[in-house]
Tab-separated table of C-alpha atoms in Angstrom:
chain	number	residue	atom	x	y	z
A	4	MET	CA	15.980	37.977	6.930
A	5	ALA	CA	16.595	36.222	10.238
A	6	ARG	CA	17.462	38.362	13.216
A	7	ASN	CA	21.108	37.984	14.289
A	8	PRO	CA	21.865	35.447	11.554
A	9	VAL	CA	24.635	32.929	12.186
A	10	THR	CA	27.380	33.068	9.587
A	11	ARG	CA	28.544	29.892	7.855
A	12	ARG	CA	31.949	30.198	9.554
A	13	GLN	CA	30.271	30.488	12.973
A	14	PHE	CA	27.899	27.640	12.182
A	15	ILE	CA	30.619	25.116	11.401
A	16	HIS	CA	32.451	26.124	14.570
A	17	ILE	CA	29.418	25.737	16.803
A	18	GLY	CA	29.348	21.945	17.085
A	19	SER	CA	26.110	20.268	18.011
A	20	GLY	CA	26.943	20.332	21.674
A	21	ALA	CA	26.303	24.080	21.459
A	22	LEU	CA	23.190	23.947	19.337
A	23	ALA	CA	19.795	24.921	20.669
A	24	ALA	CA	16.427	25.323	19.011
A	25	THR	CA	15.269	28.898	18.911
A	26	THR	CA	12.810	30.749	16.728
A	27	VAL	CA	13.180	33.853	14.639
A	28	ALA	CA	10.798	35.705	12.360
A	29	GLY	CA	8.599	33.204	10.539
A	30	ASN	CA	9.244	30.489	13.157
A	31	ILE	CA	12.262	29.196	11.247
A	32	LEU	CA	14.450	27.235	13.631
A	33	GLN	CA	18.098	28.251	13.715
A	34	PRO	CA	21.189	27.054	15.574
A	35	ARG	CA	22.117	29.457	18.330
A	36	LEU	CA	25.530	30.117	19.841
A	37	LEU	CA	25.523	29.320	23.549
A	38	SER	CA	28.834	31.075	24.118
A	39	ALA	CA	29.614	34.681	23.344
A	40	THR	CA	31.963	33.808	20.509
A	41	ALA	CA	32.530	30.769	18.361
A	42	ARG	CA	35.999	29.314	18.835
A	43	PRO	CA	37.554	26.994	16.277
A	44	VAL	CA	38.884	23.660	17.504
A	45	PRO	CA	42.668	23.890	18.042
A	46	PRO	CA	44.825	21.474	15.987
A	47	SER	CA	45.801	19.629	19.172
A	48	ASP	CA	42.143	18.615	19.665
A	49	THR	CA	41.564	17.385	16.118
A	50	VAL	CA	39.808	14.003	16.052
A	51	ARG	CA	41.212	11.686	13.407
A	52	PHE	CA	38.809	9.061	12.172
A	53	ALA	CA	38.303	6.383	9.552
A	54	SER	CA	35.166	5.210	7.806
A	55	ILE	CA	34.565	1.467	7.621
A	56	GLY	CA	31.967	1.103	4.885
A	57	THR	CA	31.795	3.805	2.212
A	58	GLY	CA	28.666	2.958	0.245
A	59	VAL	CA	25.698	5.299	-0.164
A	60	ARG	CA	25.294	6.184	3.499
A	61	GLY	CA	29.007	5.985	4.205
A	62	CYS	CA	29.734	8.659	1.621
A	63	GLU	CA	26.882	10.820	2.910
A	64	LEU	CA	28.414	10.687	6.359
A	65	LEU	CA	31.865	11.515	4.996
A	66	LYS	CA	30.543	14.557	3.131
A	67	ALA	CA	28.795	15.738	6.289
A	68	THR	CA	32.035	15.590	8.293
A	69	LEU	CA	33.419	18.364	6.092
A	70	GLN	CA	31.053	20.712	7.972
A	71	VAL	CA	32.119	19.482	11.410
A	72	PRO	CA	34.993	21.447	12.957
A	73	GLY	CA	38.090	19.738	14.263
A	74	VAL	CA	37.872	16.370	12.521
A	75	GLU	CA	39.979	14.721	9.833
A	76	CYS	CA	39.356	11.577	7.815
A	77	VAL	CA	42.624	9.601	7.634
A	78	GLY	CA	41.402	6.190	6.485
A	79	ILE	CA	38.651	4.515	4.469
A	80	CYS	CA	37.673	0.889	4.111
A	81	ASP	CA	35.229	-0.945	1.864
A	82	LEU	CA	34.908	-4.358	0.255
A	83	TYR	CA	34.189	-2.803	-3.167
A	84	ASP	CA	37.200	-1.102	-4.725
A	85	SER	CA	35.345	1.668	-6.562
A	86	ARG	CA	33.934	2.876	-3.268
A	87	HIS	CA	37.479	3.768	-2.223
A	88	ILE	CA	37.516	6.407	-4.940
A	89	ALA	CA	33.999	7.557	-4.068
A	90	ALA	CA	35.039	8.009	-0.435
A	91	GLN	CA	38.157	9.964	-1.360
A	92	GLU	CA	35.989	12.203	-3.541
A	93	ALA	CA	33.531	12.648	-0.653
A	94	VAL	CA	36.255	14.094	1.589
A	95	ASN	CA	38.038	15.909	-1.242
A	96	ASN	CA	41.274	14.056	-0.549
A	97	SER	CA	42.636	11.506	-2.994
A	98	SER	CA	45.539	10.671	-0.692
A	99	VAL	CA	43.418	9.192	2.138
A	100	LEU	CA	44.600	5.624	2.666
A	101	ALA	CA	42.106	3.025	1.417
A	102	THR	CA	41.830	-0.680	2.124
A	103	ARG	CA	39.483	-3.657	2.033
A	104	ASP	CA	40.685	-4.896	5.444
A	105	TYR	CA	39.076	-3.031	8.330
A	106	ARG	CA	41.434	-4.633	10.833
A	107	SER	CA	44.352	-2.739	9.324
A	108	VAL	CA	42.409	0.446	10.051
A	109	LEU	CA	41.841	-0.554	13.662
A	110	ASP	CA	45.561	-1.302	14.078
A	111	ARG	CA	46.514	2.286	13.300
A	112	LYS	CA	47.489	4.369	16.323
A	113	ASP	CA	46.691	7.679	14.617
A	114	ILE	CA	42.958	6.896	14.455
A	115	ASP	CA	40.793	7.966	17.396
A	116	ALA	CA	37.376	6.903	16.147
A	117	VAL	CA	35.614	5.021	13.381
A	118	ILE	CA	32.380	5.379	11.500
A	119	ILE	CA	30.785	1.984	10.883
A	120	ALA	CA	28.517	2.008	7.831
A	121	VAL	CA	28.711	-1.620	6.759
A	122	THR	CA	25.795	-3.996	6.206
A	123	ASP	CA	23.725	-4.698	9.305
A	124	HIS	CA	24.853	-8.289	9.642
A	125	GLN	CA	28.481	-7.094	9.876
A	126	HIS	CA	27.829	-4.485	12.583
A	127	ARG	CA	28.563	-6.658	15.587
A	128	ARG	CA	31.882	-8.035	14.336
A	129	VAL	CA	33.313	-4.661	13.308
A	130	PHE	CA	31.865	-2.899	16.371
A	131	GLU	CA	33.338	-5.370	18.858
A	132	ASP	CA	36.739	-5.266	17.162
A	133	ALA	CA	36.696	-1.465	17.111
A	134	CYS	CA	35.901	-1.248	20.825
A	135	ALA	CA	38.623	-3.801	21.634
A	136	ALA	CA	41.075	-1.699	19.611
A	137	GLY	CA	40.270	1.356	21.743
A	138	LYS	CA	38.373	3.264	19.062
A	139	ASP	CA	35.248	5.308	19.733
A	140	VAL	CA	32.399	4.308	17.439
A	141	TYR	CA	29.726	5.997	15.355
A	142	CYS	CA	27.610	3.059	14.124
A	143	GLU	CA	24.890	3.380	11.540
A	144	LYS	CA	21.359	2.325	12.381
A	145	PRO	CA	19.902	-0.110	13.105
A	146	MET	CA	22.505	-0.931	15.697
A	147	SER	CA	22.070	-4.698	15.500
A	148	HIS	CA	21.075	-7.472	13.122
A	149	THR	CA	19.721	-9.662	15.927
A	150	VAL	CA	18.722	-9.210	19.556
A	151	GLU	CA	21.771	-11.211	20.626
A	152	ASP	CA	24.075	-8.990	18.567
A	153	GLY	CA	22.734	-5.853	20.229
A	154	PHE	CA	23.422	-6.951	23.793
A	155	ALA	CA	26.880	-8.205	22.836
A	156	MET	CA	27.641	-4.783	21.352
A	157	VAL	CA	26.454	-2.982	24.492
A	158	GLU	CA	28.701	-5.213	26.576
A	159	ALA	CA	31.679	-4.570	24.295
A	160	ALA	CA	31.217	-0.794	24.521
A	161	HIS	CA	30.958	-0.868	28.312
A	162	LYS	CA	33.897	-3.222	28.734
A	163	ALA	CA	36.153	-0.979	26.652
A	164	ASN	CA	34.664	2.264	28.025
A	165	ARG	CA	34.097	3.632	24.527
A	166	VAL	CA	32.028	6.584	23.342
A	167	VAL	CA	29.334	5.183	21.062
A	168	GLN	CA	26.731	6.968	18.986
A	169	ILE	CA	24.135	5.196	16.847
A	170	GLY	CA	23.218	6.885	13.592
A	171	SER	CA	19.548	7.840	13.789
A	172	GLN	CA	20.301	11.488	13.192
A	173	ARG	CA	16.850	12.871	14.014
A	174	VAL	CA	17.657	12.792	17.729
A	175	SER	CA	20.175	15.600	17.106
A	176	SER	CA	17.780	17.667	14.984
A	177	ILE	CA	16.830	21.185	16.096
A	178	LEU	CA	13.266	20.359	14.982
A	179	TYR	CA	13.125	17.352	17.307
A	180	ALA	CA	14.678	19.434	20.087
A	181	LYS	CA	11.760	21.856	19.754
A	182	ALA	CA	9.300	18.941	19.720
A	183	LYS	CA	10.865	17.562	22.901
A	184	GLU	CA	10.635	20.990	24.519
A	185	ILE	CA	6.901	21.165	23.767
A	186	TYR	CA	6.349	17.581	24.928
A	187	ASN	CA	8.206	18.178	28.195
A	188	SER	CA	6.293	21.409	28.844
A	189	GLY	CA	3.107	19.448	29.496
A	190	LYS	CA	1.192	21.274	26.773
A	191	LEU	CA	0.083	17.985	25.268
A	192	GLY	CA	-1.385	16.719	28.510
A	193	GLU	CA	-1.505	12.933	28.781
A	194	VAL	CA	-0.263	11.345	25.554
A	195	THR	CA	-1.703	7.878	25.001
A	196	ALA	CA	-1.523	7.565	21.209
A	197	ILE	CA	1.423	8.116	18.836
A	198	ASN	CA	1.198	7.535	15.094
A	199	ALA	CA	4.063	7.645	12.607
A	200	TYR	CA	4.824	6.673	9.049
A	201	TRP	CA	7.548	6.969	6.434
A	202	ASP	CA	6.344	6.228	2.921
A	203	ARG	CA	8.243	6.252	-0.389
A	204	ASN	CA	7.314	5.443	-3.974
A	205	SER	CA	10.330	4.898	-6.203
A	206	PRO	CA	12.668	2.051	-7.124
A	207	SER	CA	15.511	3.828	-5.344
A	208	GLY	CA	13.375	4.220	-2.230
A	209	ALA	CA	12.789	0.463	-2.392
A	210	TRP	CA	16.574	-0.183	-2.634
A	211	VAL	CA	16.452	-1.215	-6.315
A	212	TYR	CA	19.848	0.347	-6.872
A	213	PRO	CA	21.613	-0.022	-10.246
A	214	ILE	CA	24.517	-2.459	-10.350
A	215	PRO	CA	27.810	-0.675	-11.157
A	216	PRO	CA	29.312	-1.850	-14.479
A	217	ASP	CA	32.616	-2.859	-12.876
A	218	ALA	CA	31.043	-5.042	-10.168
A	219	SER	CA	32.705	-8.461	-10.167
A	220	GLU	CA	34.489	-10.920	-7.918
A	221	LYS	CA	37.705	-9.073	-8.770
A	222	THR	CA	36.464	-5.712	-7.504
A	223	ILE	CA	34.382	-7.032	-4.580
A	224	ASP	CA	35.495	-9.179	-1.639
A	225	TRP	CA	32.410	-11.395	-1.748
A	226	ASN	CA	33.446	-13.962	0.850
A	227	THR	CA	34.180	-11.311	3.456
A	228	PHE	CA	30.871	-9.663	2.647
A	229	LEU	CA	29.032	-12.908	3.405
A	230	GLY	CA	30.778	-13.250	6.746
A	231	SER	CA	28.522	-15.247	9.067
A	232	ALA	CA	25.700	-15.335	6.499
A	233	PRO	CA	25.020	-18.540	4.518
A	234	LYS	CA	27.556	-19.190	1.766
A	235	ARG	CA	26.393	-18.683	-1.805
A	236	ALA	CA	27.747	-17.869	-5.242
A	237	PHE	CA	28.665	-14.287	-6.085
A	238	ASP	CA	25.528	-12.201	-6.520
A	239	PRO	CA	25.950	-8.447	-7.096
A	240	VAL	CA	22.217	-7.903	-6.520
A	241	ARG	CA	22.560	-9.149	-2.969
A	242	PHE	CA	25.688	-7.062	-2.453
A	243	PHE	CA	24.186	-3.746	-3.590
A	244	ARG	CA	20.556	-4.355	-2.570
A	245	TRP	CA	21.302	-6.123	0.679
A	246	ARG	CA	18.462	-4.474	2.619
A	247	CYS	CA	16.025	-6.666	0.687
A	248	TYR	CA	17.361	-9.885	2.242
A	249	THR	CA	17.062	-11.263	5.766
A	250	ASP	CA	20.644	-12.579	5.761
A	251	TYR	CA	22.067	-9.060	5.750
A	252	GLY	CA	19.432	-6.504	6.830
A	253	GLU	CA	16.080	-5.882	8.523
A	254	GLY	CA	14.072	-4.442	5.623
A	255	LEU	CA	11.763	-1.495	6.217
A	256	ALA	CA	11.810	-1.946	9.983
A	257	GLY	CA	15.592	-1.612	10.122
A	258	ASP	CA	15.825	1.092	7.482
A	259	LEU	CA	12.942	3.403	8.437
A	260	PHE	CA	11.074	2.218	11.536
A	261	VAL	CA	14.283	2.664	13.480
A	262	HIS	CA	14.262	6.421	12.748
A	263	LEU	CA	10.635	6.747	13.823
A	264	ILE	CA	11.168	4.717	16.992
A	265	SER	CA	14.317	6.679	17.865
A	266	GLY	CA	12.503	9.977	17.328
A	267	ILE	CA	9.534	8.899	19.441
A	268	HIS	CA	11.804	7.673	22.226
A	269	PHE	CA	13.839	10.887	22.164
A	270	ILE	CA	10.884	13.286	22.175
A	271	SER	CA	8.878	11.383	24.797
A	272	GLY	CA	11.864	10.646	27.024
A	273	THR	CA	11.413	6.893	26.589
A	274	ASN	CA	14.430	4.612	26.810
A	275	THR	CA	12.999	1.123	26.926
A	276	VAL	CA	11.613	-1.635	24.702
A	277	ALA	CA	7.959	-1.957	23.755
A	278	GLN	CA	6.276	-4.772	25.668
A	279	ARG	CA	4.456	-6.217	22.665
A	280	ALA	CA	4.172	-5.747	18.891
A	281	GLN	CA	1.735	-6.897	16.218
A	282	SER	CA	2.455	-6.545	12.500
A	283	SER	CA	0.638	-6.743	9.211
A	284	GLY	CA	1.816	-6.121	5.661
A	285	GLY	CA	2.830	-7.791	2.460
A	286	LEU	CA	4.867	-7.758	-0.730
A	287	PHE	CA	2.613	-6.141	-3.321
A	288	HIS	CA	4.687	-4.332	-5.937
A	289	PHE	CA	8.427	-5.050	-5.704
A	290	LYS	CA	8.276	-8.772	-6.437
A	291	ASP	CA	11.918	-9.001	-7.421
A	292	GLY	CA	13.067	-11.871	-5.227
A	293	ARG	CA	13.325	-9.825	-2.049
A	294	GLU	CA	12.358	-11.389	1.256
A	295	PHE	CA	11.019	-8.351	3.102
A	296	PRO	CA	7.584	-6.771	2.527
A	297	ASP	CA	7.133	-3.460	0.717
A	298	LEU	CA	4.355	-2.524	3.160
A	299	ILE	CA	4.483	-3.126	6.892
A	300	GLU	CA	2.401	-1.781	9.752
A	301	THR	CA	3.150	-2.448	13.414
A	302	ILE	CA	1.336	-1.577	16.638
A	303	TYR	CA	3.512	-1.373	19.736
A	304	ASP	CA	2.369	-1.565	23.353
A	305	TYR	CA	4.382	0.660	25.675
A	306	PRO	CA	3.565	1.008	29.378
A	307	ASN	CA	1.969	4.454	29.055
A	308	PHE	CA	1.025	4.800	25.384
A	309	ARG	CA	0.465	2.925	22.137
A	310	VAL	CA	2.462	3.490	18.950
A	311	SER	CA	1.290	2.740	15.421
A	312	LEU	CA	3.960	2.708	12.684
A	313	ARG	CA	3.737	2.213	8.917
A	314	CYS	CA	6.192	2.065	6.049
A	315	ASN	CA	4.844	1.802	2.526
A	316	LEU	CA	7.023	1.674	-0.595
A	317	ASN	CA	4.034	2.120	-2.912
A	318	ASN	CA	2.988	5.713	-2.140
A	319	ASP	CA	5.102	8.787	-1.432
A	320	GLY	CA	3.624	10.021	1.825
A	321	GLY	CA	6.877	11.323	3.288
A	322	GLU	CA	7.858	11.257	6.958
A	323	PHE	CA	5.351	11.857	9.781
A	324	ILE	CA	5.119	11.555	13.563
A	325	GLY	CA	2.010	12.584	15.515
A	326	PHE	CA	1.628	12.800	19.299
A	327	TYR	CA	-1.996	12.941	20.451
A	328	GLY	CA	-2.576	14.226	23.988
A	329	THR	CA	-5.530	15.238	26.103
A	330	LYS	CA	-4.542	18.905	25.839
A	331	GLY	CA	-2.928	19.171	22.414
A	332	THR	CA	-1.575	17.589	19.236
A	333	LEU	CA	2.061	17.681	18.082
A	334	ILE	CA	2.795	16.858	14.439
A	335	ILE	CA	6.163	16.508	12.706
A	336	LYS	CA	5.805	16.321	8.932
A	337	ASP	CA	9.094	16.122	7.031
A	338	SER	CA	10.926	19.344	8.023
A	339	THR	CA	8.039	21.116	9.788
A	340	LEU	CA	6.554	20.974	13.284
A	341	THR	CA	3.091	22.100	14.406
A	342	TYR	CA	1.411	22.181	17.791
A	343	LYS	CA	-2.339	22.663	18.123
A	344	PRO	CA	-4.033	22.874	21.547
A	345	GLN	CA	-7.305	21.103	22.189
A	346	ASP	CA	-10.206	23.390	23.080
A	347	LYS	CA	-10.762	22.448	26.718
A	348	ARG	CA	-12.860	25.458	27.687
A	349	PRO	CA	-15.930	24.514	29.738
A	350	SER	CA	-19.112	24.108	27.693
A	351	PRO	CA	-22.558	22.719	28.422
A	352	GLU	CA	-23.588	19.307	27.126
A	353	GLY	CA	-24.834	19.862	23.587
A	354	TYR	CA	-25.845	16.423	22.393
A	355	SER	CA	-27.488	14.047	24.862
A	356	ILE	CA	-29.771	16.706	26.398
A	357	PHE	CA	-31.734	16.819	23.156
A	358	GLY	CA	-33.216	13.515	24.259
A	359	TRP	CA	-34.629	15.308	27.304
A	360	PRO	CA	-37.946	17.178	27.511
A	361	LYS	CA	-37.625	20.846	26.574
A	362	GLU	CA	-38.313	22.128	30.080
A	363	MET	CA	-35.693	19.860	31.634
A	364	ARG	CA	-33.149	20.806	28.946
A	365	GLU	CA	-33.697	24.518	29.446
A	366	GLN	CA	-33.368	24.159	33.199
A	367	TYR	CA	-30.046	22.331	32.766
A	368	LEU	CA	-28.680	25.025	30.444
A	369	LYS	CA	-29.844	27.815	32.779
A	370	GLN	CA	-28.149	26.197	35.741
A	371	TRP	CA	-24.955	25.500	33.786
A	372	HIS	CA	-24.569	29.120	32.688
A	373	GLU	CA	-25.193	30.311	36.233
A	374	GLU	CA	-22.386	28.071	37.446
A	375	HIS	CA	-20.079	29.059	34.550
A	376	PRO	CA	-20.308	32.832	34.025
A	377	ASN	CA	-18.995	34.003	30.650
A	378	PRO	CA	-15.851	35.840	31.798
A	379	ALA	CA	-14.440	32.791	33.589
A	380	ALA	CA	-15.391	30.429	30.789
A	381	LEU	CA	-13.918	32.671	28.094
A	382	ALA	CA	-10.701	33.224	30.011
A	383	SER	CA	-10.033	29.527	30.312
A	384	GLN	CA	-7.155	28.382	28.101
A	385	LEU	CA	-7.349	31.323	25.695
A	386	ASP	CA	-3.624	31.844	26.212
A	387	GLU	CA	-2.917	28.660	24.218
A	388	GLU	CA	-2.268	29.238	20.511
A	389	ASP	CA	-1.214	27.144	17.542
A	390	GLU	CA	2.547	26.980	17.011
A	391	SER	CA	4.525	26.079	13.908
A	392	TYR	CA	8.235	25.714	13.196
A	393	ALA	CA	10.445	24.649	10.303
A	394	ASN	CA	14.056	23.805	9.611
A	395	PRO	CA	16.027	26.433	7.716
A	396	PRO	CA	16.769	25.674	4.045
A	397	GLY	CA	19.709	23.327	3.663
A	398	TYR	CA	19.732	22.289	7.299
A	399	SER	CA	21.357	18.885	7.988
A	400	ASP	CA	20.669	16.945	11.167
A	401	THR	CA	23.324	14.469	9.986
A	402	VAL	CA	25.951	17.202	10.443
A	403	ASP	CA	24.599	17.923	13.925
A	404	HIS	CA	24.546	14.235	14.827
A	405	GLU	CA	28.132	13.682	13.735
A	406	ALA	CA	29.242	16.860	15.489
A	407	ASN	CA	27.618	15.563	18.681
A	408	PHE	CA	29.635	12.376	18.352
A	409	PHE	CA	32.979	14.010	17.634
A	410	ASN	CA	32.472	16.519	20.450
A	411	ALA	CA	31.865	13.575	22.789
A	412	VAL	CA	35.037	11.877	21.556
A	413	ARG	CA	36.902	15.047	22.390
A	414	THR	CA	35.232	15.813	25.746
A	415	ARG	CA	34.019	12.329	26.873
A	416	LYS	CA	30.592	13.830	27.560
A	417	PRO	CA	27.412	11.813	26.832
A	418	VAL	CA	25.913	11.569	23.352
A	419	PRO	CA	22.150	11.753	22.667
A	420	GLU	CA	21.987	8.239	21.216
A	421	ASN	CA	24.332	5.870	22.985
A	422	GLU	CA	24.543	2.098	22.696
A	423	VAL	CA	21.716	1.443	25.189
A	424	PHE	CA	19.339	3.854	23.444
A	425	GLY	CA	20.313	2.436	20.062
A	426	ASN	CA	19.847	-1.138	21.224
A	427	HIS	CA	16.336	-0.427	22.501
A	428	ALA	CA	15.359	1.127	19.162
A	429	ALA	CA	16.830	-1.791	17.232
A	430	ILE	CA	14.890	-4.304	19.320
A	431	GLY	CA	11.751	-2.462	18.254
A	432	CYS	CA	12.684	-3.298	14.644
A	433	HIS	CA	13.254	-6.946	15.545
A	434	LEU	CA	9.862	-7.074	17.272
A	435	SER	CA	8.184	-5.803	14.116
A	436	ASN	CA	9.857	-8.343	11.832
A	437	PHE	CA	9.335	-11.206	14.293
A	438	ALA	CA	5.603	-10.468	14.413
A	439	TYR	CA	5.372	-10.191	10.616
A	440	PHE	CA	7.230	-13.370	9.702
A	441	ASN	CA	5.739	-15.461	12.513
A	442	LYS	CA	2.186	-14.166	11.951
A	443	SER	CA	1.928	-13.776	15.706
A	444	ALA	CA	2.214	-11.112	18.345
A	445	ALA	CA	5.816	-10.541	19.408
A	446	VAL	CA	6.342	-10.190	23.146
A	447	TRP	CA	9.501	-8.798	24.712
A	448	ASP	CA	10.787	-10.991	27.536
A	449	ALA	CA	13.052	-8.542	29.354
A	450	THR	CA	14.290	-11.117	31.856
A	451	ALA	CA	15.408	-13.589	29.190
A	452	ARG	CA	16.336	-10.734	26.808
A	453	LYS	CA	14.570	-12.354	23.876
A	454	ILE	CA	11.421	-12.124	21.759
A	455	VAL	CA	8.734	-14.773	22.207
A	456	LYS	CA	5.399	-15.454	20.537
A	457	GLY	CA	2.407	-13.834	22.187
């Protein structure tokens, strides 16, 4: 049993703004109350929101809001009619108003904020309209479909002075908070290499979603879905598996790299764009007409370290980030975190001296031990021990991330993943895809704010 366990009622009243990573018996991370008592949000401070886009992720986000105190879903919008019912079921309220037209949602005065969970190529249009309508915005990752879209969205948020949070939920995780604490402590020493991957091995993981039996031009607003994308005949495969196609998404880079990049930026305190990226990969298994690879690897050059990322849809390796420093190694694997110090205690050379004559070797060892007496050598760095942590069962960083957003809507305080942070992470995805499709290094031209061939 955890010491001083937090009750479910306390937990849902905490809000992520009051969450902190702490350890209890067994190194299980738990949310911790920063105030003496948990106070529920008064009705006068309730944030009323609508969800624009209620597909797979949209419904996940709606379900998570049920655990966030002081919020109420009052509107839902999707281009596919059956998703209206799914969204109402997600919030346990069949009376929530539903529509295909997101503009009618933005026109409502009783809505303070919106969740945007539409296809990537629709992000900019809905985001800009939401900001202009005075709504605060939680926008799913990746923030943008193109580099140009991202900067336009940043400008729209700043012009309207809106609270914006981008939906890479790991940056609100108590596990990542602990990782950041260790990183900032200096225990890792100088970190020059970071490696991360997110691998899956299932049709669902590769976005081969089943087509609902009622999908048709009557139940889906196909023309609005296409938006600025090239016009084409109704195709339910493209509608439900849109991540596979360059017209609407960014493939593995936009779906999974963005989480890894966001996590690396958050933990390391980086809020910039990689200077250069090189990609390799291919389409090996899911040859179903998709345009993106099912394996992609990208190496990023940052000013002070190098990052190697991989996503593979042909082997279930899970989620991994490793930070490799001169003093220690920090590993996040799925829901666990480990830190292992490097053994930096002084020791005599034990390899090259065996190419020396015996007498010379023995003299070197004698002199070394005289200069490094055992007590001092043994005392060095023995206070460093391995550390390990894990999320508690059932923990949801999505709940924490949404709570962070809604608390910011209420208080106007900063969020952990604003539009600038989100834009930088999204550009990392665009660098990866640019390098892959152009078979060339992708270089970030910060002055021109565009990607060029290296």
